[in-house]
C-alpha atoms as a printed R data frame, in Angstrom:
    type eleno elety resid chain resno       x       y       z
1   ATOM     1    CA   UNK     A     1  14.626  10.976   5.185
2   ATOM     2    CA   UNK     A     2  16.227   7.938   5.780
3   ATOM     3    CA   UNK     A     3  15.536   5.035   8.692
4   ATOM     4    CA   UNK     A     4  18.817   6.976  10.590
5   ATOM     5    CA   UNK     A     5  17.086   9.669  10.829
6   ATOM     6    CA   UNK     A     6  14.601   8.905  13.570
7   ATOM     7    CA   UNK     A     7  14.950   6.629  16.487
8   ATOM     8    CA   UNK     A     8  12.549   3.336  15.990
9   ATOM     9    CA   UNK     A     9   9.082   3.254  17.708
10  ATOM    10    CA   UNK     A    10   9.487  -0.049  19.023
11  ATOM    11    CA   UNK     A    11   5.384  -0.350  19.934
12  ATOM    12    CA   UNK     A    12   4.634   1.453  16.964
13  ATOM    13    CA   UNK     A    13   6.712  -1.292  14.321
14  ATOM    14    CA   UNK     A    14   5.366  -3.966  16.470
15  ATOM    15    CA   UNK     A    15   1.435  -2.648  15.944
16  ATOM    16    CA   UNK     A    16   1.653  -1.861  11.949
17  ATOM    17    CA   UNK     A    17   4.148  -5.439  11.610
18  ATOM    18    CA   UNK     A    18   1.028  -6.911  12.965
19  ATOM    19    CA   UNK     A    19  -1.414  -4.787  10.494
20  ATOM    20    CA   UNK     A    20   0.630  -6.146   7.928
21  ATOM    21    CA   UNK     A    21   0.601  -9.726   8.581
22  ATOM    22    CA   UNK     A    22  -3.235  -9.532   9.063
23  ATOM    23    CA   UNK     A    23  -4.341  -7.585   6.422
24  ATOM    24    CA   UNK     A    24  -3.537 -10.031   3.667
25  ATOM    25    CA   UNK     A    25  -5.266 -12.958   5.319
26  ATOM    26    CA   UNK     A    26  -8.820 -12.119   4.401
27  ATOM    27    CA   UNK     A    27  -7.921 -12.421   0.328
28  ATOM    28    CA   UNK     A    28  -4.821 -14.720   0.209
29  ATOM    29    CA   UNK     A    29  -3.538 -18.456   0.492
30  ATOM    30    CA   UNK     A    30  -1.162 -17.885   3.344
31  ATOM    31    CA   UNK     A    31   2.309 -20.436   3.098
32  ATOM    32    CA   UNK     A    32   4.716 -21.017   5.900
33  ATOM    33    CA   UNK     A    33   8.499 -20.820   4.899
34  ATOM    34    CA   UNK     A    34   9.945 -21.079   8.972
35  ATOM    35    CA   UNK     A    35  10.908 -17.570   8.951
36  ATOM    36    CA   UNK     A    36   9.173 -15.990   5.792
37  ATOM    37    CA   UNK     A    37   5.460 -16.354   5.604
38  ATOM    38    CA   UNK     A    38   4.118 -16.170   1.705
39  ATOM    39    CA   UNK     A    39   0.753 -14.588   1.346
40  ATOM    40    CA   UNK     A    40  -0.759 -16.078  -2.472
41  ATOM    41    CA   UNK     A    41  -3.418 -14.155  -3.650
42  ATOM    42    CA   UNK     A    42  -6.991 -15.884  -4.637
43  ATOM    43    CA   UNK     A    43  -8.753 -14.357  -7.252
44  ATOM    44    CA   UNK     A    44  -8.767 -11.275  -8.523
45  ATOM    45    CA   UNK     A    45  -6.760  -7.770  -6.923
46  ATOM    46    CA   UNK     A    46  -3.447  -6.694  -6.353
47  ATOM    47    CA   UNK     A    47  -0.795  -9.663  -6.138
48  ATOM    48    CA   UNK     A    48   0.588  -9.873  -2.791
49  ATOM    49    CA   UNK     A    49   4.349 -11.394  -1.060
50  ATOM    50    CA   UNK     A    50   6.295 -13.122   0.942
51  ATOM    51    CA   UNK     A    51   7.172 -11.452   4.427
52  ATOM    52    CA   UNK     A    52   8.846 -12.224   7.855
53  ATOM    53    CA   UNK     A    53   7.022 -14.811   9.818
54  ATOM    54    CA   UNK     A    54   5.154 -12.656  12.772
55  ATOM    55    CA   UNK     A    55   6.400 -13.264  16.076
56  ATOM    56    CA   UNK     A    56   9.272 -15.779  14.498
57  ATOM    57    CA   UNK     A    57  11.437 -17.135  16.627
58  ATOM    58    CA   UNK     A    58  14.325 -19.405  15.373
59  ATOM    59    CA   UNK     A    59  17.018 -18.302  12.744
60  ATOM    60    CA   UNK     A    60  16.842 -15.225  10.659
61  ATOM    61    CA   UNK     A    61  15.982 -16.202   7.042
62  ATOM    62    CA   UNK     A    62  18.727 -16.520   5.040
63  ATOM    63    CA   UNK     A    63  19.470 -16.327   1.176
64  ATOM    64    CA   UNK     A    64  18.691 -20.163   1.077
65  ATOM    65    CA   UNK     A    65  15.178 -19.538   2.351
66  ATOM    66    CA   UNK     A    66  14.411 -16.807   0.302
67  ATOM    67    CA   UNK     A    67  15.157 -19.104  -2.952
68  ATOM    68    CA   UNK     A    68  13.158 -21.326  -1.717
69  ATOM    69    CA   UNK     A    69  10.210 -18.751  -1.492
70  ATOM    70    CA   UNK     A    70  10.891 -17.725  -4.778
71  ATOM    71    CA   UNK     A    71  10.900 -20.905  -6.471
72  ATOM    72    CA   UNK     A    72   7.609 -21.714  -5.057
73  ATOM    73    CA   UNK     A    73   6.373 -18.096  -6.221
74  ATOM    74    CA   UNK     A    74   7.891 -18.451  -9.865
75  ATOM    75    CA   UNK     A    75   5.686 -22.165  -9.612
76  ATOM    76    CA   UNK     A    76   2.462 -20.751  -8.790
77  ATOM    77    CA   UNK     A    77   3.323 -17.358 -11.311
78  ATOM    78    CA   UNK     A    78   3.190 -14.992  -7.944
79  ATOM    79    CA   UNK     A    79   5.313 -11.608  -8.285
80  ATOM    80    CA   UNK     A    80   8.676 -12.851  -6.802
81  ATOM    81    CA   UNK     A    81   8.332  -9.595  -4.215
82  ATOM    82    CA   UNK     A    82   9.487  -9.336  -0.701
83  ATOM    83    CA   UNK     A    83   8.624  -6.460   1.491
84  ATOM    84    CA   UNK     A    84   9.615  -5.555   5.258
85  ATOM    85    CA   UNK     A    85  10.037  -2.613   7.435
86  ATOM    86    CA   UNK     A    86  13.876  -1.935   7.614
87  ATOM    87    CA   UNK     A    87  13.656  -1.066  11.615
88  ATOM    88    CA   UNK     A    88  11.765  -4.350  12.345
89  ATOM    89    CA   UNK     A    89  13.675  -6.758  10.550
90  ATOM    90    CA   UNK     A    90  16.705  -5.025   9.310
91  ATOM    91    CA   UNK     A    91  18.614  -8.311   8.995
92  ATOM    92    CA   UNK     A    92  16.414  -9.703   5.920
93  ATOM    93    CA   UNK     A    93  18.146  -7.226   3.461
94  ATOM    94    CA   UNK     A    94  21.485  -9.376   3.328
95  ATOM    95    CA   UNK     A    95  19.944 -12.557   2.655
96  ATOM    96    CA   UNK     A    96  17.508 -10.848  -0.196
97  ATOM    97    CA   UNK     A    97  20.056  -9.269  -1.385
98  ATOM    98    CA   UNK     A    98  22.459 -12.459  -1.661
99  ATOM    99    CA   UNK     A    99  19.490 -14.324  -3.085
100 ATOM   100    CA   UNK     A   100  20.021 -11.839  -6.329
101 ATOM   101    CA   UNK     A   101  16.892  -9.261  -5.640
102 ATOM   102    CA   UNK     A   102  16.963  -5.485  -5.894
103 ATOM   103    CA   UNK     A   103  15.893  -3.654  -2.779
104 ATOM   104    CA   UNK     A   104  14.000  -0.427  -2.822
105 ATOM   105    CA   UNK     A   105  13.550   1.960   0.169
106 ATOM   106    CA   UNK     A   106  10.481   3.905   0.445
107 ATOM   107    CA   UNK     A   107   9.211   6.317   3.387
108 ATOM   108    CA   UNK     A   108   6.778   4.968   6.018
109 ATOM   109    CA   UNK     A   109   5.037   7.617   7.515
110 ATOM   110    CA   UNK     A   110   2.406   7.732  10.445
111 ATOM   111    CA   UNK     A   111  -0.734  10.290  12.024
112 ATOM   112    CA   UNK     A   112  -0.550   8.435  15.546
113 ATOM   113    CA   UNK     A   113  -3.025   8.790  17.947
114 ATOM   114    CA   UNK     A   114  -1.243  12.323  18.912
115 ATOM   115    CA   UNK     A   115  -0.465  13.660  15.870
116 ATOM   116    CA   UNK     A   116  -3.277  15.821  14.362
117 ATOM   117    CA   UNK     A   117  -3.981  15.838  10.553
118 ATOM   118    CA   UNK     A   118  -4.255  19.107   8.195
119 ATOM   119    CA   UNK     A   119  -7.036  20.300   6.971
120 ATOM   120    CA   UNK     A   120  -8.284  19.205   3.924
121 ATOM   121    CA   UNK     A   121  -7.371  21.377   0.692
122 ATOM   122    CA   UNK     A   122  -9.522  23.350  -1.180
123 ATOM   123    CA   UNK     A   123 -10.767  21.856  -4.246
124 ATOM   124    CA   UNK     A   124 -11.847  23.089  -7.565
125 ATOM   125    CA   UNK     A   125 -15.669  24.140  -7.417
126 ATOM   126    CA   UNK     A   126 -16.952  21.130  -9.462
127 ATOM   127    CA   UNK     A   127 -15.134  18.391  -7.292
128 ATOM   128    CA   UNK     A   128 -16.268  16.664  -4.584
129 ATOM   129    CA   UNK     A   129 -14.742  14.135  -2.440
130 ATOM   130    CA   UNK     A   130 -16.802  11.176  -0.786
131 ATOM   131    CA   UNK     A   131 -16.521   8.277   0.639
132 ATOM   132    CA   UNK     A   132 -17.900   5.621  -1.456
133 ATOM   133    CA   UNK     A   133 -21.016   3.145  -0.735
134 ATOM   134    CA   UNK     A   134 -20.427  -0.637  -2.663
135 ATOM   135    CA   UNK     A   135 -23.234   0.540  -4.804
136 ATOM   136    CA   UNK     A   136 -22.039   3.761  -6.030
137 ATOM   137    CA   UNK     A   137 -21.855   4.942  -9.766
138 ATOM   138    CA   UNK     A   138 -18.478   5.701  -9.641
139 ATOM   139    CA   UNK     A   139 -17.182   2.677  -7.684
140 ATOM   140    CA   UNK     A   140 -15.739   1.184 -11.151
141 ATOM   141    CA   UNK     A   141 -13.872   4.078 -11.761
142 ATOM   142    CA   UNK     A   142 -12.706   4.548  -8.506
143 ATOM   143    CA   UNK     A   143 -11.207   1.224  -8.346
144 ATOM   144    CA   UNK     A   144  -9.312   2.121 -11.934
145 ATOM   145    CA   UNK     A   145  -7.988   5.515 -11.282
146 ATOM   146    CA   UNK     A   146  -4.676   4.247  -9.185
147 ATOM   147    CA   UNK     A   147  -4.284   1.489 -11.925
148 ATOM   148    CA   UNK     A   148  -3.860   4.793 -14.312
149 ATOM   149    CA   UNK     A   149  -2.482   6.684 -12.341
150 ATOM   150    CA   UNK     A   150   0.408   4.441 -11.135
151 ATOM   151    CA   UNK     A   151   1.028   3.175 -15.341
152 ATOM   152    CA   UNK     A   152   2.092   6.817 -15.235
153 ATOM   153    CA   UNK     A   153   3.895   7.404 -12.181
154 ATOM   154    CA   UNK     A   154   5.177  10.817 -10.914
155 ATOM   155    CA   UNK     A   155   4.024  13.768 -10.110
156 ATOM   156    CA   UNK     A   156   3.726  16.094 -13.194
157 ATOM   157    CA   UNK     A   157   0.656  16.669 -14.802
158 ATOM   158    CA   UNK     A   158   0.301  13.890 -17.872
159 ATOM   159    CA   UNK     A   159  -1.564  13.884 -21.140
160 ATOM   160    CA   UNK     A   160  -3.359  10.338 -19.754
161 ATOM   161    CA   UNK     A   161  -6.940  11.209 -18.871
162 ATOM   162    CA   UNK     A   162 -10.715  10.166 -19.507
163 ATOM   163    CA   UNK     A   163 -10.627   8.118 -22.364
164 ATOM   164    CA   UNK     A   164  -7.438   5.350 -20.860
165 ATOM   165    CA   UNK     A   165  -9.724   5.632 -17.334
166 ATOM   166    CA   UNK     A   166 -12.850   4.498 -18.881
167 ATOM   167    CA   UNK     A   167 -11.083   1.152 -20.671
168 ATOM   168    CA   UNK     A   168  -9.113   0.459 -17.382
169 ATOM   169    CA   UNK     A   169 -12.567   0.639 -15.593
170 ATOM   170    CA   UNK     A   170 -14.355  -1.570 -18.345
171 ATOM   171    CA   UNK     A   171 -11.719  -4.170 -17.749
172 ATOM   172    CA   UNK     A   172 -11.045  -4.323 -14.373
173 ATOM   173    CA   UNK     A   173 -15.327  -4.738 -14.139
174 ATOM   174    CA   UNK     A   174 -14.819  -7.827 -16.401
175 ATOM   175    CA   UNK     A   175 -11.810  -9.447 -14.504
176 ATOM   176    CA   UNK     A   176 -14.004  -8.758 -11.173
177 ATOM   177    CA   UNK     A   177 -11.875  -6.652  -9.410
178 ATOM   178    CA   UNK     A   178 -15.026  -3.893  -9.238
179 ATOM   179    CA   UNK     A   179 -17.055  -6.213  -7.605
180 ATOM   180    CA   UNK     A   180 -14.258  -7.326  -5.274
181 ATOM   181    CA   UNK     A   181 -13.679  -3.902  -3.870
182 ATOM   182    CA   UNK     A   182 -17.639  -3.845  -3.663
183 ATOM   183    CA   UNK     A   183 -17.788  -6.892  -1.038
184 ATOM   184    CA   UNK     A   184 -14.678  -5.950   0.640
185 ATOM   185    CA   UNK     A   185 -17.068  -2.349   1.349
186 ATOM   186    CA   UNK     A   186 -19.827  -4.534   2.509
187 ATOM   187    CA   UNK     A   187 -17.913  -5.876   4.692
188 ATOM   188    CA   UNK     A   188 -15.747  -3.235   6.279
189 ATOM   189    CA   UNK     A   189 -12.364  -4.641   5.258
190 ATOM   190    CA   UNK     A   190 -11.790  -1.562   2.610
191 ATOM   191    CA   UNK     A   191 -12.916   1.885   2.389
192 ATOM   192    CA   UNK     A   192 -12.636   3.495  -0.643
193 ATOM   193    CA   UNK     A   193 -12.604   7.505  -0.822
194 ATOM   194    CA   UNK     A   194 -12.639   9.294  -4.406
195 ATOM   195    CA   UNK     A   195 -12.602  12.773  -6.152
196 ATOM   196    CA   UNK     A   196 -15.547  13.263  -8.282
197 ATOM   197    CA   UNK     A   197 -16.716  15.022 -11.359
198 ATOM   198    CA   UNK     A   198 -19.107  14.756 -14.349
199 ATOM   199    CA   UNK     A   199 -19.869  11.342 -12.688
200 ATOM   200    CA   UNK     A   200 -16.481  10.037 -12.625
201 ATOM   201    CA   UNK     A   201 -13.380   9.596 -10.409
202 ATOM   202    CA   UNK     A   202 -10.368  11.621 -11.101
203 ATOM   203    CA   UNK     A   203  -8.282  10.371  -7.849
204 ATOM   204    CA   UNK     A   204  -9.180   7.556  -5.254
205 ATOM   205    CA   UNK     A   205  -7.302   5.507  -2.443
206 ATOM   206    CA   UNK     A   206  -8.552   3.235   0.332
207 ATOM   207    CA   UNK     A   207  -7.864   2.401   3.753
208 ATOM   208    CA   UNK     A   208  -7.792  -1.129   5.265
209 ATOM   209    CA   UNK     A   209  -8.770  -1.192   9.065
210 ATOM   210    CA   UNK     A   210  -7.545  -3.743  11.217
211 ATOM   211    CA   UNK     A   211  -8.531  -2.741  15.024
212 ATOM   212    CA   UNK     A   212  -7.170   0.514  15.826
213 ATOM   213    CA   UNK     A   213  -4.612   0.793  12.631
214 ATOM   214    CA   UNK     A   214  -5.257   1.243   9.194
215 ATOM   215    CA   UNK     A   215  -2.751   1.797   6.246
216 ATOM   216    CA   UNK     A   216  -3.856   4.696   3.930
217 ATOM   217    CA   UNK     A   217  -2.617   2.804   0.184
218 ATOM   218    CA   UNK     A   218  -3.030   2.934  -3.513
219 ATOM   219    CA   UNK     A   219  -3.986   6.804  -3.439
220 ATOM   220    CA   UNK     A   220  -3.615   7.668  -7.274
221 ATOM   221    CA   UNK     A   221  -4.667  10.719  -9.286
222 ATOM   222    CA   UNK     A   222  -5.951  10.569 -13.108
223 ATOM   223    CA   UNK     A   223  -2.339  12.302 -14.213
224 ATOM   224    CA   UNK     A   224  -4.160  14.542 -16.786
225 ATOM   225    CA   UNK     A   225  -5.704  16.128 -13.304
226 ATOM   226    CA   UNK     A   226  -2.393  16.186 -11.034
227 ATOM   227    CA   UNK     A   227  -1.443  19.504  -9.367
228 ATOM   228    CA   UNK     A   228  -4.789  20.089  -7.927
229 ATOM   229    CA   UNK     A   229  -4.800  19.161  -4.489
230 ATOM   230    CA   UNK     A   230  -7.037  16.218  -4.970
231 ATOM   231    CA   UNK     A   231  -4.904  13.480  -3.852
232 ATOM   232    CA   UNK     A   232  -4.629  15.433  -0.195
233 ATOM   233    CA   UNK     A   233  -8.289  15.583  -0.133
234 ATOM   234    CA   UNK     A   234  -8.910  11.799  -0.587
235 ATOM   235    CA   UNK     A   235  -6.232  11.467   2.126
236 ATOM   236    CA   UNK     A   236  -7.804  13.807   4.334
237 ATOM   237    CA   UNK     A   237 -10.815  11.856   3.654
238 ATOM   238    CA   UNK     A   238  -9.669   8.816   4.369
239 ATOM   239    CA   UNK     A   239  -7.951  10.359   7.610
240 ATOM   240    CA   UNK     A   240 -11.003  11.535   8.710
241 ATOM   241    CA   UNK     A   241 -13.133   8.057   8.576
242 ATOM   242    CA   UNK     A   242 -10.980   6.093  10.045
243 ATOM   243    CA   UNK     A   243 -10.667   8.533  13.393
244 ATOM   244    CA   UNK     A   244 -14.237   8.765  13.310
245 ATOM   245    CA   UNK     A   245 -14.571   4.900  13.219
246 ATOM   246    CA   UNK     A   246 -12.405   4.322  16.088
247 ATOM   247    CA   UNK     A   247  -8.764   3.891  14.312
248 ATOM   248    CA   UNK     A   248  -6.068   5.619  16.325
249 ATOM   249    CA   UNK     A   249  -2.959   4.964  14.146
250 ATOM   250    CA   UNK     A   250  -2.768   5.703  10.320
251 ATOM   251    CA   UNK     A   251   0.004   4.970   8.938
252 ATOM   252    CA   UNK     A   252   1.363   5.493   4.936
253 ATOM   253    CA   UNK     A   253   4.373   4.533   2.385
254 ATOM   254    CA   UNK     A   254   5.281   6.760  -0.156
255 ATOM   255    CA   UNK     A   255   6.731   6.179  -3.744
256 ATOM   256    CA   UNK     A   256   9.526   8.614  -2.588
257 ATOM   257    CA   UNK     A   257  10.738  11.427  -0.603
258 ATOM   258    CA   UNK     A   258   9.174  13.741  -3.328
259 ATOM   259    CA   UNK     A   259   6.057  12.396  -2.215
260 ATOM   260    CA   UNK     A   260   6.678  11.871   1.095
261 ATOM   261    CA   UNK     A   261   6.711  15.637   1.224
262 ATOM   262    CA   UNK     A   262   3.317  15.840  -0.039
263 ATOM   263    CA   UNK     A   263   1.701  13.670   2.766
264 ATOM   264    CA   UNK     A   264   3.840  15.757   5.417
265 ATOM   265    CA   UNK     A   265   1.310  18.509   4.367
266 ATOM   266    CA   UNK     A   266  -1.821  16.305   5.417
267 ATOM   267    CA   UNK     A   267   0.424  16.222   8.916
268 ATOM   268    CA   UNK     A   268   1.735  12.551   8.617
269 ATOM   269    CA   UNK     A   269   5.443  12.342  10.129
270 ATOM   270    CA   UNK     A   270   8.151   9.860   9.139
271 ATOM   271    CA   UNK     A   271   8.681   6.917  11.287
272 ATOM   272    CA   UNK     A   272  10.514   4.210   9.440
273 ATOM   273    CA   UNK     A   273  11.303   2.965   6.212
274 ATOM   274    CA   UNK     A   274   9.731   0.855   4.251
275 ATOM   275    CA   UNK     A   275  11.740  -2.358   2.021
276 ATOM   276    CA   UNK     A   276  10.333  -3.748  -1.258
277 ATOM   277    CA   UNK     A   277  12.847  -6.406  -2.808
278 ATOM   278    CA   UNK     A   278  12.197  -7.436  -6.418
279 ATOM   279    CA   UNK     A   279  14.231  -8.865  -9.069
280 ATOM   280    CA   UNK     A   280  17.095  -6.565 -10.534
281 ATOM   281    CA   UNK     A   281  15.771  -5.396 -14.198
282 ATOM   282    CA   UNK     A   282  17.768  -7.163 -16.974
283 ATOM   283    CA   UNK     A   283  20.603  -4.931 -17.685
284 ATOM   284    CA   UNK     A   284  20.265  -6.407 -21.796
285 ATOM   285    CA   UNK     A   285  16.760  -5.209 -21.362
286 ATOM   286    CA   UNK     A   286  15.653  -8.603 -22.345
């Protein structure tokens, strides 16, 4: 499903275009470009981007300003990313687009404070799904299973499994990013659901509330364990704190419409679509 295929939710895009300019703010460097904001990551985590400027006023950004946000992230060695909802800002495409960057389209898709979930799957007898404490055993391999899972994107069933989790875990410990997720816990900023067995995770995701909206992200299963229902159960999860903890909107991108599907089953429904522009891969594969 494409963004022509539903009407835009004006209050809705307006609520999650605010979620998204807050939610980087408690681990970045954020730079003003006029009518791109760049969000700069400090420390350790998942890099962040530039975006349209909340609330902006003046001139839409053109392919002038986006070189100019690109130069300053090739400076600092940022990921020369863009992202934007299509419906909210549907201008920016041309001026990535002239600036030389490839734009992907991936499904945004929402529970509102309407819409009623699924129930969770059933699971295999020897998993169970929790919601993690900072200090939990399996917190470093929590954190690691979406790094795994998305080196191996898809949906199949893969041959990567235990052994490629427990180095990704060992070295995301020693860069910090373990303990990262930890304070973030502590301090109610993430909350980080996982499928457990024999003491480890074999899918986890997070959700990152801001007020009454949270986005459900980075919900990745061990690929050697796909095709078992677990990633809807740490959705479901996830789902399920946030309504008890006050959030009425949850909202979602998918990889792709393949997946998409998948979170249709937990009872999210499409609302808009979702831009990531990057640079086009070299077609010499240099």
């Amino acid at each position: 499903m494409t963004s022509a295929d539903h009407a835009p939710d004006h209050p809705l895009l307006d609520a999650i275009e605010r979620y998204y300019d807050a939610v980087p703010r408690s681990a970045a460097r954020v730079e003003d470009f006029g009518p791109l904001t760049l969000f700069l990551r400090e420390g350790a985590g998942w890099p962040y981007y530039a975006r349209p400027t909340l609330d902006h006023d003046g001139p839409a950004a053109t392919a002038e300003d986006v070189l100019r946000v690109l130069a300053r992230q090739r400076e600092v060695g940022a990921p020369e990313a863009f992202e934007w909802v299509a419906e909210r800002n549907p201008e920016l495409r041309a001026a990535v687009e002239a600036a030389g960057l490839a734009v992907h389209e991936h499904p945004l898709l929402v529970l509102g404070p309407q819409d009623e979930p699924a129930p969770a799957p059933g699971l295999p007898e020897q998993v169970r799904v929790e919601v993690l404490a900072a200090d939990a055993p399996e917190l470093a391999t929590a954190v690691a299973v979406p790094h795994v899972a998305f080196a191996d994107p898809g949906t199949d069933v893969g041959a990567t499994g235990a052994a490629e989790l427990a180095e990704t875990a060992s070295r995301l410990a020693a860069e910090g990013a373990v303990e990262r997720i930890a304070r973030r816990i502590v301090d109610g900023t993430t909350v980080l659901a996982a499928a457990l067995a024999d003491g480890s995770a074999l899918c986890a995701g997070q959700h990152n509330p801001v007020g009454a909206v949270t986005e459900v992200a980075g919900v990745g299963t061990l690929p050697a364990a796909r095709r078992s229902g677990l990633g809807l159960a740490v959705t479901a999860a996830l789902v399920a704190h946030a309504r008890a903890n006050g959030v009425r909107t949850v909202f979602l991108s998918a990889a792709d419409e393949d997946v998409a599907r998948i979170y249709r089953r937990a009872g999210f429904r499409p609302f808009a679509t979702a831009l990531i522009a990057e640079p086009a891969p070299d077609p010499s594969g240099a």
